[in-house]
Tab-separated table of C-alpha atoms and ligand atoms in Angstrom:
chain	number	residue	atom	x	y	z
T	1	UNK	CA	3.278	-17.480	-0.301
T	2	UNK	CA	1.635	-16.978	3.220
T	3	UNK	CA	-0.344	-19.814	4.877
T	4	UNK	CA	-4.056	-18.899	5.764
T	5	UNK	CA	-5.499	-21.654	8.501
T	6	UNK	CA	-9.183	-19.676	6.789
T	7	UNK	CA	-8.104	-19.726	3.254
T	8	UNK	CA	-11.747	-18.109	3.146
T	9	UNK	CA	-10.375	-15.329	3.957
T	10	UNK	CA	-8.351	-14.522	0.731
T	11	UNK	CA	-10.910	-12.447	-1.300
T	12	UNK	CA	-10.294	-11.045	-4.777
T	13	UNK	CA	-13.477	-9.944	-5.340
T	14	UNK	CA	-15.296	-7.219	-4.677
T	15	UNK	CA	-18.225	-7.024	-2.283
T	16	UNK	CA	-21.309	-5.150	-3.412
T	17	UNK	CA	-24.846	-5.724	-1.429
T	18	UNK	CA	-24.402	-9.072	0.398
T	19	UNK	CA	-23.136	-10.511	-2.494
T	20	UNK	CA	-19.182	-10.958	-4.234
T	21	UNK	CA	-18.730	-9.817	-7.428
T	22	UNK	CA	-16.026	-10.803	-9.833
T	23	UNK	CA	-14.881	-10.048	-13.085
T	24	UNK	CA	-17.629	-10.542	-15.125
T	25	UNK	CA	-20.105	-9.530	-13.854
T	26	UNK	CA	-19.728	-6.408	-14.838
T	27	UNK	CA	-16.392	-5.710	-13.393
T	28	UNK	CA	-14.083	-5.628	-16.360
T	29	UNK	CA	-10.217	-5.368	-14.859
T	30	UNK	CA	-8.261	-6.738	-12.393
T	31	UNK	CA	-5.554	-5.536	-10.479
T	32	UNK	CA	-2.481	-7.044	-8.973
T	33	UNK	CA	-1.641	-7.078	-4.970
T	34	UNK	CA	1.795	-7.163	-4.662
T	35	UNK	CA	4.084	-8.483	-1.911
T	36	UNK	CA	6.725	-5.205	-0.844
T	37	UNK	CA	9.117	-7.268	0.681
T	38	UNK	CA	9.457	-9.182	-2.259
T	39	UNK	CA	7.501	-7.141	-5.172
T	40	UNK	CA	6.097	-10.615	-5.661
T	41	UNK	CA	2.284	-10.571	-7.390
T	42	UNK	CA	-0.112	-12.266	-4.495
T	43	UNK	CA	-3.179	-11.522	-5.640
T	44	UNK	CA	-5.061	-10.324	-8.438
T	45	UNK	CA	-8.352	-8.200	-7.467
T	46	UNK	CA	-11.484	-7.372	-9.338
T	47	UNK	CA	-11.787	-3.549	-10.300
T	48	UNK	CA	-14.771	-2.065	-9.250
T	49	UNK	CA	-16.695	0.187	-12.400
T	50	UNK	CA	-18.620	3.329	-11.939
T	51	UNK	CA	-21.684	1.232	-12.131
T	52	UNK	CA	-20.690	-1.626	-9.846
T	53	UNK	CA	-19.957	1.705	-7.304
T	54	UNK	CA	-23.440	2.932	-8.368
T	55	UNK	CA	-24.818	-0.610	-6.890
T	56	UNK	CA	-23.165	-0.655	-3.876
T	57	UNK	CA	-24.330	3.020	-3.079
T	58	UNK	CA	-27.709	1.737	-3.922
T	59	UNK	CA	-27.775	-0.334	-1.798
T	60	UNK	CA	-26.127	0.359	1.147
T	61	UNK	CA	-29.401	3.304	1.069
T	62	UNK	CA	-31.965	0.511	1.061
T	63	UNK	CA	-30.325	-1.551	3.777
T	64	UNK	CA	-29.866	1.421	5.829
T	65	UNK	CA	-34.019	1.767	5.817
T	66	UNK	CA	-34.104	-1.127	8.365
T	67	UNK	CA	-31.038	-1.361	9.804
T	68	UNK	CA	-31.365	2.302	10.971
T	69	UNK	CA	-35.144	0.951	12.617
T	70	UNK	CA	-32.758	-1.504	14.560
T	71	UNK	CA	-32.553	-1.055	18.529
T	72	UNK	CA	-28.862	0.107	19.330
T	73	UNK	CA	-28.368	-2.884	21.061
T	74	UNK	CA	-29.290	-5.025	18.302
T	75	UNK	CA	-26.931	-3.444	16.247
T	76	UNK	CA	-24.001	-3.604	18.874
T	77	UNK	CA	-24.636	-7.213	19.371
T	78	UNK	CA	-23.782	-7.610	15.398
T	79	UNK	CA	-20.964	-5.103	15.682
T	80	UNK	CA	-20.105	-7.243	19.233
T	81	UNK	CA	-19.652	-10.663	16.982
T	82	UNK	CA	-17.840	-8.851	13.960
T	83	UNK	CA	-14.999	-8.153	16.875
T	84	UNK	CA	-15.245	-11.191	18.054
T	85	UNK	CA	-14.545	-13.029	14.797
T	86	UNK	CA	-11.867	-10.435	13.632
T	87	UNK	CA	-10.160	-11.395	16.818
T	88	UNK	CA	-10.550	-14.999	16.875
T	89	UNK	CA	-9.038	-14.400	13.293
T	90	UNK	CA	-5.755	-12.174	14.240
T	91	UNK	CA	-3.390	-14.589	12.852
T	92	UNK	CA	-5.142	-14.651	9.315
T	93	UNK	CA	-5.727	-11.251	9.441
T	94	UNK	CA	-1.880	-9.834	10.520
T	95	UNK	CA	-0.470	-12.923	8.068
T	96	UNK	CA	-2.681	-11.076	4.760
T	97	UNK	CA	-1.456	-7.316	6.188
T	98	UNK	CA	2.254	-8.173	6.625
T	99	UNK	CA	1.783	-9.436	3.208
T	100	UNK	CA	0.555	-7.462	1.742
T	101	UNK	CA	1.559	-3.647	3.366
T	102	UNK	CA	5.349	-5.203	4.619
T	103	UNK	CA	4.382	-4.279	8.227
T	104	UNK	CA	6.549	-6.969	10.480
T	105	UNK	CA	3.794	-9.619	11.642
T	106	UNK	CA	3.757	-7.565	15.372
T	107	UNK	CA	2.622	-5.045	14.306
T	108	UNK	CA	0.620	-6.646	11.965
T	109	UNK	CA	-1.290	-8.458	15.416
T	110	UNK	CA	-1.428	-4.760	16.931
T	111	UNK	CA	-3.165	-3.259	14.035
T	112	UNK	CA	-5.865	-6.016	14.073
T	113	UNK	CA	-6.606	-5.718	17.480
T	114	UNK	CA	-6.543	-2.160	17.064
T	115	UNK	CA	-8.521	-1.633	14.459
T	116	UNK	CA	-11.336	-4.559	16.340
T	117	UNK	CA	-11.160	-2.072	19.441
T	118	UNK	CA	-13.207	0.573	17.655
T	119	UNK	CA	-15.560	-2.254	16.844
T	120	UNK	CA	-16.140	-2.680	20.323
T	121	UNK	CA	-15.975	0.856	21.214
T	122	UNK	CA	-18.289	1.846	19.184
T	123	UNK	CA	-21.005	-1.116	19.639
T	124	UNK	CA	-21.668	0.190	22.908
T	125	UNK	CA	-20.902	3.901	22.288
T	126	UNK	CA	-24.206	3.426	19.494
T	127	UNK	CA	-26.332	2.924	22.831
T	128	UNK	CA	-25.157	6.509	23.976
T	129	UNK	CA	-26.371	8.809	21.014
T	130	UNK	CA	-28.814	11.497	23.427
T	131	UNK	CA	-30.998	13.858	21.737
T	132	UNK	CA	-31.607	16.454	24.481
T	133	UNK	CA	-34.892	18.643	25.916
T	134	UNK	CA	-33.821	22.268	25.813
T	135	UNK	CA	-35.576	25.147	27.889
T	136	UNK	CA	-38.108	26.409	25.436
T	137	UNK	CA	-38.893	29.951	24.440
T	138	UNK	CA	-42.055	30.195	24.462
T	139	UNK	CA	-44.677	28.560	27.398
T	140	UNK	CA	-46.948	26.488	24.789
T	141	UNK	CA	-43.543	24.906	23.282
T	142	UNK	CA	-41.164	22.283	23.912
T	143	UNK	CA	-37.747	22.180	21.933
T	144	UNK	CA	-36.753	18.809	21.830
T	145	UNK	CA	-33.199	17.168	19.577
T	146	UNK	CA	-33.298	14.064	18.282
T	147	UNK	CA	-29.626	12.171	17.333
T	148	UNK	CA	-30.083	10.602	13.741
T	149	UNK	CA	-27.495	8.304	11.092
T	150	UNK	CA	-26.697	10.840	8.871
T	151	UNK	CA	-27.260	8.660	5.595
T	152	UNK	CA	-24.615	6.666	3.601
T	153	UNK	CA	-21.393	7.078	4.193
T	154	UNK	CA	-18.112	6.333	1.313
T	155	UNK	CA	-14.535	5.460	3.355
T	156	UNK	CA	-11.546	6.057	1.598
T	157	UNK	CA	-8.736	4.378	2.955
T	158	UNK	CA	-4.954	4.589	2.878
T	159	UNK	CA	-2.240	1.342	2.777
T	160	UNK	CA	-0.531	1.972	5.838
T	161	UNK	CA	-3.083	0.965	8.624
T	162	UNK	CA	-5.189	-1.402	5.942
T	163	UNK	CA	-7.399	-2.912	8.825
T	164	UNK	CA	-7.609	0.025	11.184
T	165	UNK	CA	-8.555	2.706	9.120
T	166	UNK	CA	-11.656	1.064	7.807
T	167	UNK	CA	-12.662	-0.006	10.910
T	168	UNK	CA	-12.863	3.464	12.793
T	169	UNK	CA	-14.965	4.753	10.183
T	170	UNK	CA	-17.404	1.746	9.683
T	171	UNK	CA	-17.800	0.754	13.173
T	172	UNK	CA	-19.642	4.621	13.710
T	173	UNK	CA	-21.089	4.135	11.245
T	174	UNK	CA	-22.968	1.654	11.783
T	175	UNK	CA	-23.223	2.184	15.235
T	176	UNK	CA	-25.249	5.202	14.046
T	177	UNK	CA	-27.795	3.432	11.971
T	178	UNK	CA	-25.978	4.126	8.677
T	179	UNK	CA	-24.648	2.061	5.493
T	180	UNK	CA	-21.652	2.275	4.452
T	181	UNK	CA	-19.147	1.512	1.418
T	182	UNK	CA	-15.693	1.077	1.622
T	183	UNK	CA	-12.943	2.224	-1.418
T	184	UNK	CA	-9.458	0.713	0.134
T	185	UNK	CA	-6.450	1.650	-1.473
T	186	UNK	CA	-5.753	-0.119	-4.111
T	187	UNK	CA	-2.547	-1.157	-2.613
T	188	UNK	CA	-3.885	-2.896	0.340
T	189	UNK	CA	-7.059	-4.551	-0.593
T	190	UNK	CA	-7.693	-7.956	0.863
T	191	UNK	CA	-7.376	-6.526	4.494
T	192	UNK	CA	-10.992	-4.831	3.156
T	193	UNK	CA	-11.648	-7.955	2.215
T	194	UNK	CA	-11.358	-10.594	4.977
T	195	UNK	CA	-13.100	-8.114	7.424
T	196	UNK	CA	-16.007	-7.444	4.568
T	197	UNK	CA	-15.918	-11.227	5.080
T	198	UNK	CA	-15.979	-11.245	8.374
T	199	UNK	CA	-18.303	-8.787	8.906
T	200	UNK	CA	-20.586	-10.933	6.670
T	201	UNK	CA	-20.448	-14.228	8.893
T	202	UNK	CA	-20.764	-11.982	11.943
T	203	UNK	CA	-24.592	-10.982	10.286
T	204	UNK	CA	-24.133	-7.649	8.870
T	205	UNK	CA	-27.602	-7.545	6.717
T	206	UNK	CA	-26.938	-7.581	3.101
T	207	UNK	CA	-26.094	-4.314	2.186
T	208	UNK	CA	-25.229	-2.335	4.967
T	209	UNK	CA	-21.526	-2.820	4.053
T	210	UNK	CA	-20.005	-2.463	0.318
T	211	UNK	CA	-16.305	-3.075	-0.762
T	212	UNK	CA	-14.766	-1.616	-3.940
T	213	UNK	CA	-11.862	-1.791	-4.980
T	214	UNK	CA	-10.338	-0.240	-7.994
T	215	UNK	CA	-6.936	1.204	-9.802
T	216	UNK	CA	-9.108	4.169	-11.467
T	217	UNK	CA	-9.488	6.015	-8.043
T	218	UNK	CA	-10.243	9.321	-9.867
T	219	UNK	CA	-14.083	8.077	-11.413
T	220	UNK	CA	-14.269	5.438	-8.147
T	221	UNK	CA	-13.971	8.701	-5.724
T	222	UNK	CA	-15.464	11.334	-8.931
T	223	UNK	CA	-18.970	8.631	-8.092
T	224	UNK	CA	-18.131	8.219	-4.102
T	225	UNK	CA	-17.749	12.209	-3.822
T	226	UNK	CA	-20.332	13.333	-6.031
T	227	UNK	CA	-23.403	10.356	-5.667
T	228	UNK	CA	-27.027	12.726	-4.260
T	229	UNK	CA	-27.528	9.123	-2.004
T	230	UNK	CA	-23.756	9.702	-0.199
T	231	UNK	CA	-24.207	11.740	2.766
T	232	UNK	CA	-21.254	11.879	3.979
T	233	UNK	CA	-17.656	11.403	3.417
T	234	UNK	CA	-14.617	9.911	5.599
T	235	UNK	CA	-10.947	9.776	4.538
T	236	UNK	CA	-7.575	8.630	5.673
T	237	UNK	CA	-4.375	9.858	3.671
T	238	UNK	CA	-2.919	13.161	1.552
T	239	UNK	CA	-3.487	16.949	2.490
T	240	UNK	CA	-3.556	17.291	-1.290
T	241	UNK	CA	-5.911	14.142	-2.081
T	242	UNK	CA	-7.707	15.382	1.328
T	243	UNK	CA	-8.197	19.144	-0.258
T	244	UNK	CA	-9.502	18.005	-3.786
T	245	UNK	CA	-12.148	15.288	-2.164
T	246	UNK	CA	-13.512	18.488	-0.058
T	247	UNK	CA	-14.166	20.137	-2.734
T	248	UNK	CA	-15.508	17.388	-4.580
T	249	UNK	CA	-18.184	16.887	-2.284
T	250	UNK	CA	-19.408	20.851	-2.262
T	251	UNK	CA	-20.936	20.536	-5.278
T	252	UNK	CA	-23.695	18.389	-3.494
T	253	UNK	CA	-22.695	19.791	0.191
T	254	UNK	CA	-21.708	16.667	1.911
T	255	UNK	CA	-20.318	16.086	5.319
T	256	UNK	CA	-16.897	15.361	5.255
T	257	UNK	CA	-13.774	13.697	7.642
T	258	UNK	CA	-10.501	14.222	6.988
T	259	UNK	CA	-7.362	12.987	8.371
T	260	UNK	CA	-4.591	14.196	6.649
T	261	UNK	CA	-1.141	14.791	6.734
T	262	UNK	CA	1.010	15.200	9.472
T	263	UNK	CA	4.606	16.888	10.624
T	264	UNK	CA	4.884	15.990	14.288
T	265	UNK	CA	7.898	17.639	16.158
T	266	UNK	CA	9.539	15.575	18.743
T	267	UNK	CA	10.531	18.069	21.376
T	268	UNK	CA	13.281	17.079	24.081
T	269	UNK	CA	13.896	20.064	26.223
T	270	UNK	CA	16.680	19.897	29.127
T	271	UNK	CA	15.181	18.385	32.104
T	272	UNK	CA	13.602	15.339	30.113
T	273	UNK	CA	13.816	11.817	31.607
T	274	UNK	CA	16.267	11.054	28.177
T	275	UNK	CA	15.729	7.078	28.309
T	276	UNK	CA	12.326	7.568	28.054
T	277	UNK	CA	12.678	10.452	25.572
T	278	UNK	CA	14.473	7.673	23.588
T	279	UNK	CA	12.362	5.108	23.909
T	280	UNK	CA	9.180	7.257	22.441
T	281	UNK	CA	10.831	8.785	19.937
T	282	UNK	CA	12.255	4.647	18.913
T	283	UNK	CA	7.934	3.903	19.177
T	284	UNK	CA	7.295	7.565	17.200
T	285	UNK	CA	9.497	7.240	14.518
T	286	UNK	CA	9.970	3.467	13.044
T	287	UNK	CA	6.138	2.420	13.628
T	288	UNK	CA	5.139	1.054	10.462
T	289	UNK	CA	8.822	1.897	9.260
T	290	UNK	CA	8.202	5.426	9.479
T	291	UNK	CA	4.803	5.348	7.774
T	292	UNK	CA	1.808	6.646	9.861
T	293	UNK	CA	0.485	10.490	9.877
T	294	UNK	CA	1.412	10.772	13.258
T	295	UNK	CA	5.152	9.291	13.170
T	296	UNK	CA	8.004	11.926	14.833
T	297	UNK	CA	8.745	13.615	11.731
T	298	UNK	CA	11.082	16.567	13.351
T	299	UNK	CA	13.501	15.684	16.623
T	300	UNK	CA	13.832	19.195	18.311
T	301	UNK	CA	16.370	18.152	20.838
T	302	UNK	CA	17.185	21.538	23.428
T	303	UNK	CA	21.281	22.380	23.065
T	304	UNK	CA	22.148	20.892	26.720
T	305	UNK	CA	20.816	17.386	25.932
T	306	UNK	CA	21.313	17.621	21.850
T	307	UNK	CA	24.291	15.601	22.057
T	308	UNK	CA	23.573	12.723	24.798
T	309	UNK	CA	20.031	12.309	22.912
T	310	UNK	CA	21.596	11.709	19.609
T	311	UNK	CA	24.324	9.780	21.328
T	312	UNK	CA	21.601	7.113	23.188
T	313	UNK	CA	19.397	7.709	20.083
T	314	UNK	CA	21.560	5.842	17.707
T	315	UNK	CA	22.328	3.111	20.311
T	316	UNK	CA	18.585	2.386	20.627
T	317	UNK	CA	18.368	1.942	17.056
T	318	UNK	CA	21.143	-0.666	16.398
T	319	UNK	CA	18.772	-2.854	18.187
T	320	UNK	CA	16.254	-2.468	14.744
T	321	UNK	CA	16.556	-4.851	12.171
T	322	UNK	CA	15.313	-4.503	9.233
T	323	UNK	CA	13.879	-7.401	6.828
T	324	UNK	CA	10.924	-8.974	5.441
T	325	UNK	CA	7.724	-8.346	8.108
T	326	UNK	CA	7.501	-12.500	8.092
T	327	UNK	CA	10.216	-13.082	9.544
T	328	UNK	CA	9.505	-12.956	13.851
T	329	UNK	CA	12.990	-11.318	13.989
T	330	UNK	CA	12.506	-8.450	12.019
T	331	UNK	CA	11.183	-4.993	13.680
T	332	UNK	CA	11.338	-2.963	10.338
T	333	UNK	CA	9.544	-3.561	7.398
T	334	UNK	CA	9.863	-2.043	3.199
T	335	UNK	CA	8.938	0.866	2.408
T	336	UNK	CA	5.490	0.218	0.594
T	337	UNK	CA	6.955	1.192	-3.302
T	338	UNK	CA	8.804	2.598	-5.523
T	339	UNK	CA	7.462	6.266	-5.295
T	340	UNK	CA	7.768	6.117	-1.329
T	341	UNK	CA	11.788	5.052	-1.856
T	342	UNK	CA	12.859	7.434	-3.735
T	343	UNK	CA	10.909	10.324	-1.923
T	344	UNK	CA	12.362	9.409	1.567
T	345	UNK	CA	16.038	9.117	-0.648
T	346	UNK	CA	15.259	12.564	-2.480
T	347	UNK	CA	14.550	14.098	1.291
T	348	UNK	CA	17.795	12.600	2.500
T	349	UNK	CA	19.626	14.174	-0.357
T	350	UNK	CA	18.621	18.088	-0.027
T	351	UNK	CA	18.944	17.309	3.571
T	352	UNK	CA	22.881	16.223	3.085
T	353	UNK	CA	23.396	18.987	0.089
T	354	UNK	CA	22.016	21.465	2.077
T	355	UNK	CA	24.997	21.030	5.346
T	356	UNK	CA	23.146	17.453	7.548
T	357	UNK	CA	25.177	15.339	8.832
T	358	UNK	CA	24.193	11.661	8.619
T	359	UNK	CA	24.623	9.361	11.673
T	360	UNK	CA	23.692	5.913	10.917
T	361	UNK	CA	21.826	5.006	7.579
T	362	UNK	CA	21.249	7.596	4.579
T	363	UNK	CA	21.109	5.576	1.736
T	364	UNK	CA	18.889	2.799	-0.055
T	365	UNK	CA	19.169	-0.823	2.120
T	366	UNK	CA	21.707	-3.994	0.090
T	367	UNK	CA	18.368	-5.732	1.238
T	368	UNK	CA	17.221	-4.272	-2.463
T	369	UNK	CA	13.521	-3.905	-3.421
T	370	UNK	CA	12.291	-0.599	-1.006
T	371	UNK	CA	14.296	-1.619	2.092
T	372	UNK	CA	15.808	1.796	3.282
T	373	UNK	CA	17.838	2.206	6.325
T	374	UNK	CA	16.903	3.259	9.627
T	375	UNK	CA	18.460	6.873	9.304
T	376	UNK	CA	19.870	9.690	12.088
T	377	UNK	CA	20.580	12.880	10.797
T	378	UNK	CA	22.115	15.487	12.605
T	379	UNK	CA	22.409	19.389	12.772
T	380	UNK	CA	19.634	19.790	10.579
T	381	UNK	CA	17.980	23.342	9.590
T	382	UNK	CA	14.433	24.646	8.988
T	383	UNK	CA	16.136	25.233	5.013
T	384	UNK	CA	15.891	21.675	4.390
T	385	UNK	CA	12.929	19.229	2.963
T	386	UNK	CA	12.523	17.720	6.232
T	387	UNK	CA	11.701	20.517	8.180
T	388	UNK	CA	8.595	21.077	6.186
T	389	UNK	CA	7.519	17.877	4.326
T	390	UNK	CA	5.914	14.743	5.376
T	391	UNK	CA	9.355	12.023	5.587
T	392	UNK	CA	6.750	8.314	5.513
T	393	UNK	CA	9.766	6.460	5.932
T	394	UNK	CA	12.320	5.635	8.969
T	395	UNK	CA	14.612	8.819	8.177
T	396	UNK	CA	14.704	11.098	12.139
T	397	UNK	CA	16.573	14.251	11.610
T	398	UNK	CA	17.708	15.975	14.190
T	399	UNK	CA	17.381	19.764	15.201
T	400	UNK	CA	18.941	21.861	17.442
T	401	UNK	CA	16.992	25.073	19.892
T	402	UNK	CA	17.714	27.131	22.735
T	403	UNK	CA	14.777	28.793	24.701
T	404	UNK	CA	10.874	27.047	24.992
T	405	UNK	CA	9.869	30.064	22.473
T	406	UNK	CA	12.398	28.431	20.233
T	407	UNK	CA	10.801	25.364	20.340
T	408	UNK	CA	6.810	26.416	20.321
T	409	UNK	CA	7.806	28.244	16.913
T	410	UNK	CA	9.909	25.893	15.174
T	411	UNK	CA	7.112	22.850	16.070
T	412	UNK	CA	4.668	25.106	14.577
T	413	UNK	CA	6.351	26.437	11.945
T	414	UNK	CA	3.632	24.203	9.149
T	415	UNK	CA	0.571	23.770	7.569
T	416	UNK	CA	0.027	20.550	9.273
T	417	UNK	CA	-1.314	19.793	13.081
T	418	UNK	CA	-1.788	16.381	14.089
T	419	UNK	CA	-0.328	14.879	16.066
T	420	UNK	CA	3.044	16.323	18.655
T	421	UNK	CA	5.165	15.395	20.922
T	422	UNK	CA	7.074	16.740	24.193
T	423	UNK	CA	9.506	15.460	27.360
T	424	UNK	CA	9.934	17.135	30.182
T	425	UNK	CA	9.856	17.267	34.083
T	426	UNK	CA	8.770	20.577	34.636
T	427	UNK	CA	4.644	20.964	35.380
T	428	UNK	CA	4.920	24.538	34.018
T	429	UNK	CA	6.167	23.955	31.115
T	430	UNK	CA	4.137	20.982	30.567
T	431	UNK	CA	1.111	23.196	30.261
T	432	UNK	CA	2.937	26.273	28.654
T	433	UNK	CA	4.371	23.532	26.040
T	434	UNK	CA	0.944	21.727	26.170
T	435	UNK	CA	-1.370	25.328	25.352
T	436	UNK	CA	1.078	26.895	22.909
T	437	UNK	CA	1.280	24.063	20.815
T	438	UNK	CA	-1.159	24.539	17.653
T	439	UNK	CA	-2.082	20.683	17.019
T	440	UNK	CA	-4.857	18.605	17.336
T	441	UNK	CA	-2.610	15.853	19.749
T	442	UNK	CA	-0.634	16.565	21.711
T	443	UNK	CA	1.572	13.791	23.553
T	444	UNK	CA	3.570	14.510	26.835
T	445	UNK	CA	6.552	11.876	27.999
T	446	UNK	CA	4.578	9.751	25.769
T	447	UNK	CA	4.981	8.866	22.186
T	448	UNK	CA	2.178	6.436	21.597
T	449	UNK	CA	-0.835	7.818	21.251
T	450	UNK	CA	-3.307	5.699	19.341
T	451	UNK	CA	-6.616	3.897	21.506
T	452	UNK	CA	-10.432	3.876	20.338
T	453	UNK	CA	-10.693	5.672	23.630
T	454	UNK	CA	-8.970	9.088	22.481
T	455	UNK	CA	-10.583	11.440	19.776
T	456	UNK	CA	-7.819	11.144	17.160
T	457	UNK	CA	-7.805	14.250	14.463
T	458	UNK	CA	-6.152	16.740	13.394
T	459	UNK	CA	-6.046	21.194	13.460
T	460	UNK	CA	-5.222	23.295	10.283
T	461	UNK	CA	-4.121	21.236	7.126
T	462	UNK	CA	-4.070	18.560	8.792
T	463	UNK	CA	-7.819	17.934	8.463
T	464	UNK	CA	-11.046	17.835	10.137
T	465	UNK	CA	-13.325	15.585	12.132
T	466	UNK	CA	-12.012	13.426	15.262
T	467	UNK	CA	-12.276	9.108	15.297
T	468	UNK	CA	-12.676	7.438	17.798
T	469	UNK	CA	-13.642	8.076	21.590
T	470	UNK	CA	-17.411	9.568	22.142
T	471	UNK	CA	-16.801	12.177	19.962
T	472	UNK	CA	-15.920	9.664	16.767
T	473	UNK	CA	-19.790	8.955	16.584
T	474	UNK	CA	-20.883	12.457	15.959
T	475	UNK	CA	-19.334	12.665	12.322
T	476	UNK	CA	-21.897	10.481	11.432
T	477	UNK	CA	-25.143	11.827	12.891
T	478	UNK	CA	-27.388	14.682	12.141
T	479	UNK	CA	-29.596	17.277	14.963
T	480	UNK	CA	-33.128	17.112	14.078
T	481	UNK	CA	-34.499	19.580	16.159
T	482	UNK	CA	-38.181	19.188	16.773
T	483	UNK	CA	-40.617	22.414	18.206
T	484	UNK	CA	-43.533	21.186	19.978
T	485	UNK	CA	-46.046	24.731	19.801
T	486	UNK	CA	-49.513	24.990	20.653
T	487	UNK	CA	-49.738	22.838	24.175
T	488	UNK	CA	-52.390	24.017	26.949
T	489	UNK	CA	-51.240	25.463	30.459
J	1	LIG	C1	-2.090	7.247	10.403
J	1	LIG	O1	-1.444	7.215	10.629
J	1	LIG	O2	-2.982	7.690	9.690
J	1	LIG	C2	-3.090	6.785	11.970
J	1	LIG	C3	-2.604	6.210	12.710
J	1	LIG	C4	-3.058	5.728	14.086
J	1	LIG	O3	-4.245	5.784	13.980
J	1	LIG	O4	-2.133	5.486	15.105
């Protein structure tokens, strides 16, 4: 098990209308949370019913009637206190995250501060929700726009970033004046519940932020997407589930933001700084054991530097240490569960069958459980599933290309469009490739693109909407146009 300085951060109940609600209080069952590194059960969390979810939605609706009347500065003050409490408890939150998600402690600490940064950012951004005065179409009229909170927000969040994917939805929603109901992944609910506890301590009014945990995603998701009081659904997860949620939301015409799957190309041109490219590829590919939507999925390397890149990348990979993320020396943890392990194994088998060569790895680790060896596959081609599917694991398939046009074609040959990366020292190529890539995010000579200051989001089947930056609050606001007529000259 793991030791916390503040044991009260380990919550196993749902947080509804400012109250911790456990089994027996309209909640009938519970669900176990496992440590993916050891398989042990670390907690048993109450499973919210549909009735409990309705209660949470009603509470968010009631609470926001007052919250939206606060000044932006008053809301910012509560959010800043929440930010500070999260940072003060960074170590405990990181422990909880590593225990339920498996990522190394250093990555968990980084995620806690990344998550908190969205709260700090949107606390300030809420003060800059400006309307407009628009030159009018009549001498006796004036046109004014107001931006107002969209209404109750439902946030459905994934297991790969149990903290940051919540804060980057909750912070803009709360800063805009909305109430929120969060349904975290049932695999990693403890980080979400700890965040709610710190929000309560920070002074978030009862009902304004609610967390419902359930293994019955269909029933709870069904309520969140059909309840007429919910006006916006924000989701991070797979494209398949995102499409389903969008279809469900259509019935009550809810606003949606979808941060869905990716298939990031990582392109290395002949003129690239290879040391920088290897460093970027390591950071982008192996963050969270390859389980991020923006991880390099396909490494596309130009023929002139292909062999040298494979050699240097292989050397760099020898530094990775696979193991339990609680061990300070470990740099890469397990996959989230057995299903993830068998998916990764079948992608590698498919590539090998079609002619890929294993440079390192290529099999489940002797550590057992859900550990998979960091893997490099070379001589990959476009017939392989690793070219077209999101890998979500520590597998680096390397493809070869000849010309800029080949690279652009291969990079865009996917239904996804979240992140892309490329390395070049040629300024003309830099612009040409940037403009040609059909992606929402482009890393140029850089493998780490995530920050609260920039707009994160995809095009094509990678989703809609942007999170973070000055744009991230727009998804939680509606524009109201006021036409004032009958004015005397
Ligand atoms: C994700 O994988 O969905 C998010 C990654 C990030 O914010 O960097």
